[in-house]
mmCIF file of C-alpha atoms in Angstrom:
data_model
loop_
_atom_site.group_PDB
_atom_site.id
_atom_site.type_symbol
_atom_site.label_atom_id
_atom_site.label_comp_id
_atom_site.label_asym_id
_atom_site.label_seq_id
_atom_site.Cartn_x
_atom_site.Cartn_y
_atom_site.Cartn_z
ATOM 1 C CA UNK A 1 48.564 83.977 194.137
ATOM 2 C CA UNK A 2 48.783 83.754 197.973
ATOM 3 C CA UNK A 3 50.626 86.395 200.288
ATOM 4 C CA UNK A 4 52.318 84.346 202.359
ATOM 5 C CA UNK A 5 52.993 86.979 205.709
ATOM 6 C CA UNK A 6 55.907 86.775 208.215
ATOM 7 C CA UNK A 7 53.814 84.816 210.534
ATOM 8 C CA UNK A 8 52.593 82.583 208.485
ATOM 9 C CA UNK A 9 56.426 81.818 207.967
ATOM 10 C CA UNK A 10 56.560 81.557 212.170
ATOM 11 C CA UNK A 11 54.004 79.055 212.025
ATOM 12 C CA UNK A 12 55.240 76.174 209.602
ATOM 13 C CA UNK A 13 58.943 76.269 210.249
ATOM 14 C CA UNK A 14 61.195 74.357 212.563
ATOM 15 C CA UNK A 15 64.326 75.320 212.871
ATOM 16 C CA UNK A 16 65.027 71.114 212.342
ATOM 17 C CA UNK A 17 63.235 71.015 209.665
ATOM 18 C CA UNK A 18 64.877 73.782 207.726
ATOM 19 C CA UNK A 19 68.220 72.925 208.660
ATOM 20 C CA UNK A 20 67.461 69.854 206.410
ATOM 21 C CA UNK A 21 65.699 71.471 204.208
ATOM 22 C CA UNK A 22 69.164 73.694 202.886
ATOM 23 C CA UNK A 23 71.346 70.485 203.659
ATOM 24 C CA UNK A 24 69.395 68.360 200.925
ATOM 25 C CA UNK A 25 69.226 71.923 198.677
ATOM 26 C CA UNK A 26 73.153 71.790 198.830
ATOM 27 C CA UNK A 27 73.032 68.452 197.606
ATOM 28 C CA UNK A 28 70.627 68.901 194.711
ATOM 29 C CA UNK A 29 71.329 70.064 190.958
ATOM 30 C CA UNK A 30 68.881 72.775 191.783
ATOM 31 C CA UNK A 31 70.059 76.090 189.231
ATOM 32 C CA UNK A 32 71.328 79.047 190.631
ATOM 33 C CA UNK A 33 72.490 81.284 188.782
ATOM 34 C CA UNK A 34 74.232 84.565 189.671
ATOM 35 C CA UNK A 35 73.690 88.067 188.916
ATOM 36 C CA UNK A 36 75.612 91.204 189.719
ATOM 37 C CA UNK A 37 74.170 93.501 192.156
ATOM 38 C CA UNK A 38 72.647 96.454 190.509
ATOM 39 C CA UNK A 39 73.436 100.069 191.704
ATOM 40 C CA UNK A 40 70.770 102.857 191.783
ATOM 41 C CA UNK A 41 72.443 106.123 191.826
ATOM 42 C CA UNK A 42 70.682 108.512 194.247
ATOM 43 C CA UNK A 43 70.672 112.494 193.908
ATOM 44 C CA UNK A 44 73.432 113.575 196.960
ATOM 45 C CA UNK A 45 73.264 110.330 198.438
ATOM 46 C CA UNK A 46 75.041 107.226 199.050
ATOM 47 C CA UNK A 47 73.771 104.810 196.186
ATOM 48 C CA UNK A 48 71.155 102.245 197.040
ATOM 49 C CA UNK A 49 71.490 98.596 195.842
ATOM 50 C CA UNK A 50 69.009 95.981 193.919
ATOM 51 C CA UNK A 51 70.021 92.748 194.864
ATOM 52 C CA UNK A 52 67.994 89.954 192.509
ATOM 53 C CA UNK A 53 69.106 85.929 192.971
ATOM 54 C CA UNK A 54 66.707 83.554 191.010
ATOM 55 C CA UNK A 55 66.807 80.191 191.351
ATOM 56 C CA UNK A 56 64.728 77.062 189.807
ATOM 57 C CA UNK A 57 64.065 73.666 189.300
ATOM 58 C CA UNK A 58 66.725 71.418 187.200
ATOM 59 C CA UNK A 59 63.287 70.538 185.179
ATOM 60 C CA UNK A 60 66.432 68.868 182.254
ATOM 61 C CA UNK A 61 67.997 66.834 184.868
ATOM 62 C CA UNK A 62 64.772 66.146 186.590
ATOM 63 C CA UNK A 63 63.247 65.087 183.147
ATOM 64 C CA UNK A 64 59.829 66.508 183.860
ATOM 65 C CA UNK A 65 58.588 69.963 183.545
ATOM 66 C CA UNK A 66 55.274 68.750 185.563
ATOM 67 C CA UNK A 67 56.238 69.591 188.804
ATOM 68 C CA UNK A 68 59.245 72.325 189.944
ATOM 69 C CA UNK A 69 59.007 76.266 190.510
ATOM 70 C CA UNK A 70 61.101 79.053 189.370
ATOM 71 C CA UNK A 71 61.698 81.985 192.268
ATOM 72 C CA UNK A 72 63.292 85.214 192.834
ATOM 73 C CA UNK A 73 64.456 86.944 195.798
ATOM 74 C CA UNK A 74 64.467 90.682 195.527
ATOM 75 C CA UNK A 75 66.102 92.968 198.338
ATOM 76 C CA UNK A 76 66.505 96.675 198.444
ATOM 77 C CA UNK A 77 68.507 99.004 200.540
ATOM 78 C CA UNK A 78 68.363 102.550 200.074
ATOM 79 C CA UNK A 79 70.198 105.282 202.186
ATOM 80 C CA UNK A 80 67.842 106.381 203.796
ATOM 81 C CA UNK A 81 66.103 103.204 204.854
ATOM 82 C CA UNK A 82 66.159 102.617 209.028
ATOM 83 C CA UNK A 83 66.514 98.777 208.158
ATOM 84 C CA UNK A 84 69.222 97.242 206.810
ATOM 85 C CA UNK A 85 67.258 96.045 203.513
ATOM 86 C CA UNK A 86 63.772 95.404 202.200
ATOM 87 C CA UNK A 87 63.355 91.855 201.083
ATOM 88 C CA UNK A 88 60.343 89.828 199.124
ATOM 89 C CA UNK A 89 60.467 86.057 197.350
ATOM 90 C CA UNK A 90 58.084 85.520 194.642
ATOM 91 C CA UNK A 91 57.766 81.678 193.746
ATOM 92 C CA UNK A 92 56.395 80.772 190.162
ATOM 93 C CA UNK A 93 54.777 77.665 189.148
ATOM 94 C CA UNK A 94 57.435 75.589 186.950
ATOM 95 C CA UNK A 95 54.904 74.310 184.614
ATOM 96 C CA UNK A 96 51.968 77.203 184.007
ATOM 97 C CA UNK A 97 54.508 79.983 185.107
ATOM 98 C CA UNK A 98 52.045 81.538 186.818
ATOM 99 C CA UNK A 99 52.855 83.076 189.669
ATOM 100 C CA UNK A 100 51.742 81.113 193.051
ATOM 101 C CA UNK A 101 53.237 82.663 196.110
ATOM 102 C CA UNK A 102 54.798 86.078 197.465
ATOM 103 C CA UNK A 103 56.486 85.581 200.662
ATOM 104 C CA UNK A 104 57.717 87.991 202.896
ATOM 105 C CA UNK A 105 61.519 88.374 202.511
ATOM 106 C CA UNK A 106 62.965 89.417 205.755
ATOM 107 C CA UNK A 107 61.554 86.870 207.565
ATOM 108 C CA UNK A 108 62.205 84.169 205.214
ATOM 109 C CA UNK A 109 65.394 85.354 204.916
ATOM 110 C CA UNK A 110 65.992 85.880 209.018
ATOM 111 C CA UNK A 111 65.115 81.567 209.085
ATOM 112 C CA UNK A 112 67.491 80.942 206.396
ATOM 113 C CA UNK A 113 70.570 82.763 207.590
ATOM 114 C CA UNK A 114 70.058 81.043 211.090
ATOM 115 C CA UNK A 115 69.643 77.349 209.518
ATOM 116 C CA UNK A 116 72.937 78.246 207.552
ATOM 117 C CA UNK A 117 74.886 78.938 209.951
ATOM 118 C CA UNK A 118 73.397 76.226 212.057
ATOM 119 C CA UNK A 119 73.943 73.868 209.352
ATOM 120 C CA UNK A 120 77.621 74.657 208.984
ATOM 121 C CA UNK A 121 77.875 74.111 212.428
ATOM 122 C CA UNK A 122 77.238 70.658 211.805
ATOM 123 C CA UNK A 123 79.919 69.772 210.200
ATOM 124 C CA UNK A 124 82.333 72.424 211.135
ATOM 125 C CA UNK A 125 81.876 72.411 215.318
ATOM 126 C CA UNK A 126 83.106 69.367 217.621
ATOM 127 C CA UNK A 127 80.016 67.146 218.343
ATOM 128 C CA UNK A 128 80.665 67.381 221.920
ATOM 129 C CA UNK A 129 80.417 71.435 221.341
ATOM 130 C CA UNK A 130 78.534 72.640 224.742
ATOM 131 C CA UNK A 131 80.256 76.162 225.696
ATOM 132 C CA UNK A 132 79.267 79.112 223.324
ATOM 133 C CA UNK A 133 80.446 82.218 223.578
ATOM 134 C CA UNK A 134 78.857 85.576 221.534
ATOM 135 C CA UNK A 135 80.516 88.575 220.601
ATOM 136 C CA UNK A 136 78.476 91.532 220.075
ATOM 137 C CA UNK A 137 75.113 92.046 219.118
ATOM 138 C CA UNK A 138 72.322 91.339 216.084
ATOM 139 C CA UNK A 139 68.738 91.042 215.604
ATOM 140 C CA UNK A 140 69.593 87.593 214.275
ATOM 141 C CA UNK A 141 70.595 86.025 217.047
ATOM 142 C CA UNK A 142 67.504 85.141 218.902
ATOM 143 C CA UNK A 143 66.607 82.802 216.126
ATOM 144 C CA UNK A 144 70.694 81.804 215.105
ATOM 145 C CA UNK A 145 71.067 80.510 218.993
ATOM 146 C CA UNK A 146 68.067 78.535 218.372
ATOM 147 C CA UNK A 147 68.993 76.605 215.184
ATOM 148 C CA UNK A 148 72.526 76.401 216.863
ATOM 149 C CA UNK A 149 70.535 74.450 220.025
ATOM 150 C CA UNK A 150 69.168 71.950 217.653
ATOM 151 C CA UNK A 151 72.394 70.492 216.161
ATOM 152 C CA UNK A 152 75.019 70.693 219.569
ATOM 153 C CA UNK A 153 73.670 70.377 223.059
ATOM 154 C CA UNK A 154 74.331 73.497 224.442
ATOM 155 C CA UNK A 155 74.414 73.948 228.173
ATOM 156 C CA UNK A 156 75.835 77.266 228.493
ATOM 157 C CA UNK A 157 75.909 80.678 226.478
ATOM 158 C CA UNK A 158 77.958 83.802 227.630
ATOM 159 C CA UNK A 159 77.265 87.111 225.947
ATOM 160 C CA UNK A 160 79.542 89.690 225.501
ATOM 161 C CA UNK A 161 78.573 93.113 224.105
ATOM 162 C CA UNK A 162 75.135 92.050 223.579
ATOM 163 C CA UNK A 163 72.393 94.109 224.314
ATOM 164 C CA UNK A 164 69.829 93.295 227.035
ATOM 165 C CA UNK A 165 66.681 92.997 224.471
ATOM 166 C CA UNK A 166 68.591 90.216 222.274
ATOM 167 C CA UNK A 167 69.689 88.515 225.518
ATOM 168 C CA UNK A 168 65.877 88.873 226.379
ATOM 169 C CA UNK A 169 64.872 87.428 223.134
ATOM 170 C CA UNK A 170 66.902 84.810 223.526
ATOM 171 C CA UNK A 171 65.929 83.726 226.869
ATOM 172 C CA UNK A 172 62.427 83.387 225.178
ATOM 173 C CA UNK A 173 63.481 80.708 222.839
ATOM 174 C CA UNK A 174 62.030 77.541 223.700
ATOM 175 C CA UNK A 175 65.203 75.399 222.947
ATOM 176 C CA UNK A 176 67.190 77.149 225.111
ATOM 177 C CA UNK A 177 64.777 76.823 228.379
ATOM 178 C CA UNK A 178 68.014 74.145 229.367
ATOM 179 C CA UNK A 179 70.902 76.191 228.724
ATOM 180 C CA UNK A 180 72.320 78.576 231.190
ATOM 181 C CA UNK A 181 72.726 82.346 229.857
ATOM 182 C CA UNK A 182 75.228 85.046 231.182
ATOM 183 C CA UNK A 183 77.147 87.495 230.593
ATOM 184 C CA UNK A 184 80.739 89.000 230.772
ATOM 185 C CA UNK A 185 83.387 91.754 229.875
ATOM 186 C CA UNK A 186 86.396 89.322 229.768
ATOM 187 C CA UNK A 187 86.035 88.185 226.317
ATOM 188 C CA UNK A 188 89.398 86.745 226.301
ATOM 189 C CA UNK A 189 89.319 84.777 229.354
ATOM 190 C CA UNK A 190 85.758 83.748 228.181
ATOM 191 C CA UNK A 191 87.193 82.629 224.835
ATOM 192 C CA UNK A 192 89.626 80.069 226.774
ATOM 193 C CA UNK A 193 86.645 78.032 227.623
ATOM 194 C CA UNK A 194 84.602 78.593 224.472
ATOM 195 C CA UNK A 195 84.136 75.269 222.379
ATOM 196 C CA UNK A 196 82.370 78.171 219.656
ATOM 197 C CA UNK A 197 82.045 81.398 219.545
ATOM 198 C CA UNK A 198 79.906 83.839 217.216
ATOM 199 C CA UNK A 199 80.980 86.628 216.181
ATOM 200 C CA UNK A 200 77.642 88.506 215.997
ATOM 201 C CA UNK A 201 77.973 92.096 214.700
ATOM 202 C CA UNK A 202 79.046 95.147 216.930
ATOM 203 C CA UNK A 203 79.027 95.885 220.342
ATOM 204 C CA UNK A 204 75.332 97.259 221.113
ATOM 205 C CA UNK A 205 77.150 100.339 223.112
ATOM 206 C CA UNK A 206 80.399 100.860 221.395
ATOM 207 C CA UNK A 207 79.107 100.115 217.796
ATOM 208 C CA UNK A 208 82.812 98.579 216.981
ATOM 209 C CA UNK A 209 84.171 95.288 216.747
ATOM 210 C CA UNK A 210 86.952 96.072 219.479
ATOM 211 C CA UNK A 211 86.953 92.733 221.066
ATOM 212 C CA UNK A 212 87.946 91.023 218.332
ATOM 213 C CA UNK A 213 91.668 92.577 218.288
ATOM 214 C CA UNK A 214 92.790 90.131 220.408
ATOM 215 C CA UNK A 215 90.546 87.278 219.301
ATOM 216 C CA UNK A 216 92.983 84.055 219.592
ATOM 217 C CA UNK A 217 90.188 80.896 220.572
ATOM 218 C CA UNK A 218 91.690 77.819 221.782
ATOM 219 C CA UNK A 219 92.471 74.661 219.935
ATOM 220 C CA UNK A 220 89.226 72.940 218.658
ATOM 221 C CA UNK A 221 87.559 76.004 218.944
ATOM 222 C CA UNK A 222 84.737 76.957 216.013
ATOM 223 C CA UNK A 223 83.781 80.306 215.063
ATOM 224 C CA UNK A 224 80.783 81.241 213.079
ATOM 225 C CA UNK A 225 81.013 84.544 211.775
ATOM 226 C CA UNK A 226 77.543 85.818 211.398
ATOM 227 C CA UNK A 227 78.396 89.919 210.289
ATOM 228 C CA UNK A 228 80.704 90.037 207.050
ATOM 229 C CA UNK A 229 81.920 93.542 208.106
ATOM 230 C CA UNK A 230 83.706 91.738 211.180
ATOM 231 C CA UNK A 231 87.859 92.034 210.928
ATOM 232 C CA UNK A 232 89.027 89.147 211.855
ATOM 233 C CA UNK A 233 92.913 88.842 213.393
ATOM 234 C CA UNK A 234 95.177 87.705 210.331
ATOM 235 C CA UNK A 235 97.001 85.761 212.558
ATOM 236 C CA UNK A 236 93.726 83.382 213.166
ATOM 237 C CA UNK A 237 92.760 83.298 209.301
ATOM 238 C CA UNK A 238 96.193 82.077 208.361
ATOM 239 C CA UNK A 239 96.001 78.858 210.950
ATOM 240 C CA UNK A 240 92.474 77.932 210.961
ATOM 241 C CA UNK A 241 90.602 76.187 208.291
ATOM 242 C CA UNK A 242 88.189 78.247 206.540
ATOM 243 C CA UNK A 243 84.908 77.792 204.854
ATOM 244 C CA UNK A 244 81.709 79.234 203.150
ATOM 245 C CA UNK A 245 78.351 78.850 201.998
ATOM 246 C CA UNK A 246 79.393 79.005 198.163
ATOM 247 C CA UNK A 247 82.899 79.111 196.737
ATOM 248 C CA UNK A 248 81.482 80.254 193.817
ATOM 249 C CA UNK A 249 81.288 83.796 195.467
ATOM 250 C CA UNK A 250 83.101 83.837 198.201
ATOM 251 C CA UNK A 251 82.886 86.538 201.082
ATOM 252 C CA UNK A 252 87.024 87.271 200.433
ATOM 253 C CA UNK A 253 88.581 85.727 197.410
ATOM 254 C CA UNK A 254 92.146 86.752 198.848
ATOM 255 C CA UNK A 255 91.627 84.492 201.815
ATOM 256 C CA UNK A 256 92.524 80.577 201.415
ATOM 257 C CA UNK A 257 89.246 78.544 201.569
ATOM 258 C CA UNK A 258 89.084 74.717 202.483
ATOM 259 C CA UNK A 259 85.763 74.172 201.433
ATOM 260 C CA UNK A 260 81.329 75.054 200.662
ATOM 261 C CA UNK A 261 78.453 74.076 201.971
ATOM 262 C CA UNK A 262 78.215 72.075 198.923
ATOM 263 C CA UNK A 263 81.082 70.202 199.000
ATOM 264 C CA UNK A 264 80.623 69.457 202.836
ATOM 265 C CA UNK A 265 77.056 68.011 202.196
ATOM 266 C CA UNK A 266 77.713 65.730 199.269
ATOM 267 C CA UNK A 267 80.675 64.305 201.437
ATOM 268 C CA UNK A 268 83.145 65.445 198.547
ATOM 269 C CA UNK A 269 85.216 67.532 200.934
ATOM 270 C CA UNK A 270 85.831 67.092 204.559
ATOM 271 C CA UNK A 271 84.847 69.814 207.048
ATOM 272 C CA UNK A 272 87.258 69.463 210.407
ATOM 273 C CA UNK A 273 89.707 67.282 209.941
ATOM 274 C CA UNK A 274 91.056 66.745 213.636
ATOM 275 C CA UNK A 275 89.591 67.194 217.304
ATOM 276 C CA UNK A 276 91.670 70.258 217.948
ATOM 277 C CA UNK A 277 91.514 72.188 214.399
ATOM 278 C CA UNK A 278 90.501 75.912 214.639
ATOM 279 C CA UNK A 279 87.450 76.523 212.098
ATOM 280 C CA UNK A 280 85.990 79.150 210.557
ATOM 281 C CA UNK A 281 82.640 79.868 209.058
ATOM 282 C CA UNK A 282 81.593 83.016 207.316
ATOM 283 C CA UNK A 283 78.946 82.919 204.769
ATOM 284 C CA UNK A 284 78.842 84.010 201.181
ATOM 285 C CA UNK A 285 76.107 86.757 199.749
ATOM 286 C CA UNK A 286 75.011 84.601 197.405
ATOM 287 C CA UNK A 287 72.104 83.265 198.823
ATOM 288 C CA UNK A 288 69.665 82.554 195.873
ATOM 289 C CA UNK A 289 70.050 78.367 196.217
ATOM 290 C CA UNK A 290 69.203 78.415 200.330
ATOM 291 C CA UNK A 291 66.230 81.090 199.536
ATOM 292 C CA UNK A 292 64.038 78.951 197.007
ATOM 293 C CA UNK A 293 64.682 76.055 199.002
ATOM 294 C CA UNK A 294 62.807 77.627 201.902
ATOM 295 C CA UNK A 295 60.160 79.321 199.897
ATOM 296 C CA UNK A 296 59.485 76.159 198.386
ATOM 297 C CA UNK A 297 59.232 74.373 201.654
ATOM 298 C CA UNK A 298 56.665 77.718 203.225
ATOM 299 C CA UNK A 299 54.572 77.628 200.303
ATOM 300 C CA UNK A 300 54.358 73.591 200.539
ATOM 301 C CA UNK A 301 53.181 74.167 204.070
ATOM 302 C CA UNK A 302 51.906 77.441 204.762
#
């Protein structure tokens, strides 16, 4: 079995390549199935969690067993942890079920999340999407503005609550040596000239979403949500069109959702409909599909 490590993961991926990689996994029959999130009671402690999404092969609709793996991804947060979650994929061979790879997790999982969100981009942002704005701050976004830089050509980025290390980071990335990075502290003028905005996580000093009480982005505008514990204005759910990675679990079954990732890349659903439709992206947790794809694609070559 190889131990495939985090840069080993660095070294074969592209953030085109995966893009494409998940868009033809959301097209595929591949099986997915899901399974509850287990709870592990702790003495005086907040529980931790045991979060286990398999995935594998269609080897019936794919009439072969010859070729095809089966994989797991296994993440757990404890209370005590200083990072959010551990994380490790182990990929089995489909036809000896041996197994034939363990990857490392978080960084498999750091490349996937950006490629999502990237990918729903795609279909969800106006092609001639230039101006980003982001709000807040996450480890994440480094490698998210990236993948974002390879589907819209973005000249300029405007941070907003970030902190100075991501900005740093970001600086670093190779596709954005073109686009012009700043910052500012008047989010809502900003968001008048935002074609997107991402909603990142909290603001690295106030640890609150406060900017995004008065979150109202102009017509056309999309927004890519990229931390689930964001509140998002009611006013701006109810009008914009709303989408996720998986409808089969989506991130708030109260809300009205337009469409998957899925349905958007087998053309069964359309994604905006009009030039100046408000969209919204936030992902689901289910990520056990977008996970194998990836490891299948690092093991193939790593």
């Amino acid at each position: 079995m190889r131990i495939i490590s985090s840069d080993e993961i660095d070294a074969c991926l592209e953030d085109r390549d995966v893009i494409e990689t998940l868009r033809r996994a959301f097209r595929s029959n591949t099986i997915a199935p899901g399974i509850p999130e287990q709870v592990i009671e702790r003495l005086d402690q907040a529980a931790g969690r045991l979060n286990v999404q398999p995935a594998w092969t269609n080897f019936t609709a794919q009439g072969d067993v010859t070729r095809g793996y089966v994989g797991c991804s296994l993440s757990l947060e404890l209370p005590e942890q200083k990072t959010s979650s551990s994380s490790l994929y182990i990929l089995f061979s489909g036809t000896g079920a041996q197994p034939i790879a363990l990857i490392d997790g978080m960084r498999l999982g750091a490349w996937r999340s950006a490629a999502l969100h990237a990918l729903a981009a795609s279909y969800l942002s106006r092609e001639d999407t230039a101006r980003l704005l982001v709000i807040g701050d996450n480890p994440l976004l480094p490698r998210v503005l990236s993948a974002y830089a390879t589907t819209r050509n973005l000249t300029s980025i405007l941070f907003a609550g970030t902190s100075a290390e991501t900005r740093r980071k970001a600086a670093n990335q190779p596709s954005l040596a073109k686009v012009s990075l700043g910052e500012t502290t008047e989010i809502h003028a900003a968001q008048e000239g935002a074609d997107m905005i991402c909603v990142a996580g909290p603001d690295s000093e106030r640890g609150s979403f406060h900017a995004l009480t008065y979150l109202d982005p102009p017509v056309g505008c999309h927004v890519d949500v990229l931390d689930n514990a964001a509140t998002i204005p009611s006013a701006f759910l109810e009008e914009a069109r709303l989408f996720s990675s998986n409808m089969a679990a989506p991130p708030n079954p109260d809300l009205e959702w337009a469409a998957d990732l899925f349905e958007l890349a087998k053309g069964s659903k359309a994604g905006r409909r009009y030039y100046g439709q408000r969209t919204l992206f936030l992902p689901s947790a289910k990520t056990g599909l977008e996970d194998y794809a990836l490891a299948a694609h690092v093991f193939l070559r790593s």
